[in-house]
């Protein structure tokens, strides 16, 4: 806030002296809100990086689970094939 003061002084001889004074409250400052906004943006950026890196990890986990399931199916098929071979051998040996 700016306060303007004008003072007039008259001497007994009839002379007038005028003093003009301007008083200010000091510099205006933002109160640190710029720092708060910057800090909030940094936190949001870190959270976004963490979230998206977690999504890529879940994709890798899903791909690994599918690969493991395919391997289990392959092992089961091999066991069925071995059992069929054993059954065929037993039928051939018993005749």
PDB file of N, CA and C in Angstrom, residues 68-84:
ATOM      1  N   UNK A  68       4.879 -69.271 -18.752  1.00  0.00           N
ATOM      2  CA  UNK A  68       4.895 -70.392 -17.808  1.00  0.00           C
ATOM      3  C   UNK A  68       3.738 -71.343 -18.071  1.00  0.00           C
ATOM      4  N   UNK A  69       2.554 -70.797 -18.373  1.00  0.00           N
ATOM      5  CA  UNK A  69       1.393 -71.640 -18.667  1.00  0.00           C
ATOM      6  C   UNK A  69       1.628 -72.448 -19.938  1.00  0.00           C
ATOM      7  N   UNK A  70       2.214 -71.825 -20.936  1.00  0.00           N
ATOM      8  CA  UNK A  70       2.509 -72.542 -22.182  1.00  0.00           C
ATOM      9  C   UNK A  70       3.516 -73.660 -21.926  1.00  0.00           C
ATOM     10  N   UNK A  71       4.481 -73.405 -21.075  1.00  0.00           N
ATOM     11  CA  UNK A  71       5.456 -74.437 -20.740  1.00  0.00           C
ATOM     12  C   UNK A  71       4.785 -75.601 -20.013  1.00  0.00           C
ATOM     13  N   UNK A  72       3.861 -75.284 -19.086  1.00  0.00           N
ATOM     14  CA  UNK A  72       3.136 -76.336 -18.371  1.00  0.00           C
ATOM     15  C   UNK A  72       2.285 -77.165 -19.323  1.00  0.00           C
ATOM     16  N   UNK A  73       1.645 -76.507 -20.297  1.00  0.00           N
ATOM     17  CA  UNK A  73       0.842 -77.240 -21.288  1.00  0.00           C
ATOM     18  C   UNK A  73       1.746 -78.150 -22.107  1.00  0.00           C
ATOM     19  N   UNK A  74       2.922 -77.652 -22.461  1.00  0.00           N
ATOM     20  CA  UNK A  74       3.866 -78.480 -23.216  1.00  0.00           C
ATOM     21  C   UNK A  74       4.311 -79.686 -22.411  1.00  0.00           C
ATOM     22  N   UNK A  75       4.578 -79.502 -21.123  1.00  0.00           N
ATOM     23  CA  UNK A  75       4.973 -80.627 -20.268  1.00  0.00           C
ATOM     24  C   UNK A  75       3.837 -81.641 -20.136  1.00  0.00           C
ATOM     25  N   UNK A  76       2.607 -81.153 -19.995  1.00  0.00           N
ATOM     26  CA  UNK A  76       1.461 -82.058 -19.879  1.00  0.00           C
ATOM     27  C   UNK A  76       1.278 -82.847 -21.172  1.00  0.00           C
ATOM     28  N   UNK A  77       1.436 -82.206 -22.305  1.00  0.00           N
ATOM     29  CA  UNK A  77       1.306 -82.896 -23.592  1.00  0.00           C
ATOM     30  C   UNK A  77       2.378 -83.974 -23.729  1.00  0.00           C
ATOM     31  N   UNK A  78       3.568 -83.668 -23.258  1.00  0.00           N
ATOM     32  CA  UNK A  78       4.639 -84.664 -23.310  1.00  0.00           C
ATOM     33  C   UNK A  78       4.306 -85.866 -22.430  1.00  0.00           C
ATOM     34  N   UNK A  79       3.753 -85.618 -21.242  1.00  0.00           N
ATOM     35  CA  UNK A  79       3.368 -86.718 -20.347  1.00  0.00           C
ATOM     36  C   UNK A  79       2.257 -87.563 -20.960  1.00  0.00           C
ATOM     37  N   UNK A  80       1.289 -86.886 -21.612  1.00  0.00           N
ATOM     38  CA  UNK A  80       0.214 -87.646 -22.278  1.00  0.00           C
ATOM     39  C   UNK A  80       0.802 -88.493 -23.402  1.00  0.00           C
ATOM     40  N   UNK A  81       1.723 -87.931 -24.135  1.00  0.00           N
ATOM     41  CA  UNK A  81       2.366 -88.681 -25.214  1.00  0.00           C
ATOM     42  C   UNK A  81       3.127 -89.883 -24.669  1.00  0.00           C
ATOM     43  N   UNK A  82       3.836 -89.702 -23.554  1.00  0.00           N
ATOM     44  CA  UNK A  82       4.567 -90.816 -22.950  1.00  0.00           C
ATOM     45  C   UNK A  82       3.608 -91.883 -22.437  1.00  0.00           C
ATOM     46  N   UNK A  83       2.489 -91.454 -21.836  1.00  0.00           N
ATOM     47  CA  UNK A  83       1.505 -92.422 -21.341  1.00  0.00           C
ATOM     48  C   UNK A  83       0.896 -93.196 -22.498  1.00  0.00           C
ATOM     49  N   UNK A  84       0.610 -92.526 -23.607  1.00  0.00           N
ATOM     50  CA  UNK A  84       0.056 -93.217 -24.779  1.00  0.00           C
ATOM     51  C   UNK A  84       1.075 -94.211 -25.340  1.00  0.00           C
TER      52      UNK A  84
END
